[in-house]
């Protein structure tokens, strides 16, 4: 038995499952905004693909998923792109700034919900070669996230401490942004390693889907309830 072509060809898998040609017509002014991060391996510059700018296509998705040693770099224009793990992962700053300026109030979120795939904490020291590799991979992902979160934390503290001039705060309608995290259960997280990211078995995928649904429900139930 030979594997289906789409399991060997990521581009084919994407084109079979996602109608990219329909995306521009589906995006409305009030549609959720999608950012995908990547890095140009030639120039070293970060790139954020933005659905509002019509930049989400099959090449952008491939670039954002181009993990070195698994996929080759993806050419877009004159650039060659790798996975956003090496850039803005996730590109949270795009929700707050545009061309060096704070975005207007109607574009700025009141809350950010971050889905953590890699665990932030481990109970024991990694000692074997495989454990060390796994932990390095996890921490690499969190390094970029921590940098993004630090930026939001600084802005929030400046707002709370009155660092900005009152007329600027009023014109921009500045308010602290609440950040919440959606995490995997410890039971599932402890059973995953770097190699598991390449596991495409139906049972494994179904387990992850069930875990995602359960954790989403847990997260939703833990949110502060609005007064009725």
Tab-separated table of N, CA, C and O in Angstrom, residues 85 118 126 129-143 194:
chain	number	residue	atom	x	y	z
A	85	UNK	N	8.533	30.358	13.197
A	85	UNK	CA	9.154	30.089	14.493
A	85	UNK	C	10.384	30.954	14.687
A	85	UNK	O	10.727	31.340	15.801
A	118	UNK	N	3.253	24.287	22.375
A	118	UNK	CA	4.416	23.805	23.128
A	118	UNK	C	4.247	24.130	24.610
A	118	UNK	O	3.876	25.253	24.963
A	126	UNK	N	15.552	17.667	31.380
A	126	UNK	CA	15.835	16.800	30.236
A	126	UNK	C	17.288	16.339	30.280
A	126	UNK	O	18.196	17.160	30.433
A	129	UNK	N	19.518	12.761	24.938
A	129	UNK	CA	19.662	13.580	23.735
A	129	UNK	C	18.298	13.957	23.163
A	129	UNK	O	18.082	15.100	22.736
A	130	UNK	N	17.362	13.004	23.159
A	130	UNK	CA	16.035	13.274	22.613
A	130	UNK	C	15.270	14.262	23.485
A	130	UNK	O	14.605	15.179	22.983
A	131	UNK	N	15.369	14.110	24.802
A	131	UNK	CA	14.682	15.029	25.712
A	131	UNK	C	15.227	16.452	25.573
A	131	UNK	O	14.472	17.425	25.605
A	132	UNK	N	16.531	16.565	25.417
A	132	UNK	CA	17.154	17.885	25.256
A	132	UNK	C	16.704	18.529	23.949
A	132	UNK	O	16.387	19.722	23.900
A	133	UNK	N	16.654	17.734	22.884
A	133	UNK	CA	16.195	18.250	21.589
A	133	UNK	C	14.752	18.729	21.680
A	133	UNK	O	14.406	19.804	21.173
A	134	UNK	N	13.909	17.933	22.345
A	134	UNK	CA	12.504	18.310	22.496
A	134	UNK	C	12.367	19.620	23.258
A	134	UNK	O	11.604	20.511	22.873
A	135	UNK	N	13.115	19.739	24.360
A	135	UNK	CA	12.986	20.941	25.190
A	135	UNK	C	13.536	22.170	24.479
A	135	UNK	O	12.984	23.272	24.605
A	136	UNK	N	14.606	22.011	23.730
A	136	UNK	CA	15.145	23.135	22.959
A	136	UNK	C	14.118	23.619	21.943
A	136	UNK	O	13.952	24.821	21.734
A	137	UNK	N	13.430	22.687	21.319
A	137	UNK	CA	12.396	23.053	20.352
A	137	UNK	C	11.262	23.816	21.029
A	137	UNK	O	10.772	24.820	20.504
A	138	UNK	N	10.854	23.344	22.204
A	138	UNK	CA	9.776	24.016	22.932
A	138	UNK	C	10.174	25.435	23.328
A	138	UNK	O	9.405	26.386	23.159
A	139	UNK	N	11.384	25.576	23.848
A	139	UNK	CA	11.841	26.887	24.307
A	139	UNK	C	12.073	27.848	23.145
A	139	UNK	O	11.884	29.061	23.292
A	140	UNK	N	12.475	27.320	21.998
A	140	UNK	CA	12.666	28.176	20.820
A	140	UNK	C	11.355	28.837	20.431
A	140	UNK	O	11.312	30.024	20.091
A	141	UNK	N	10.273	28.055	20.489
A	141	UNK	CA	8.969	28.616	20.169
A	141	UNK	C	8.534	29.665	21.172
A	141	UNK	O	7.951	30.688	20.809
A	142	UNK	N	8.838	29.434	22.441
A	142	UNK	CA	8.421	30.371	23.483
A	142	UNK	C	9.262	31.641	23.502
A	142	UNK	O	8.808	32.673	24.001
A	143	UNK	N	10.471	31.579	22.968
A	143	UNK	CA	11.330	32.763	22.958
A	143	UNK	C	10.673	33.899	22.187
A	143	UNK	O	10.578	35.032	22.667
A	194	UNK	N	8.903	16.301	19.784
A	194	UNK	CA	9.104	16.929	18.475
A	194	UNK	C	8.677	16.004	17.340
A	194	UNK	O	8.058	16.432	16.366
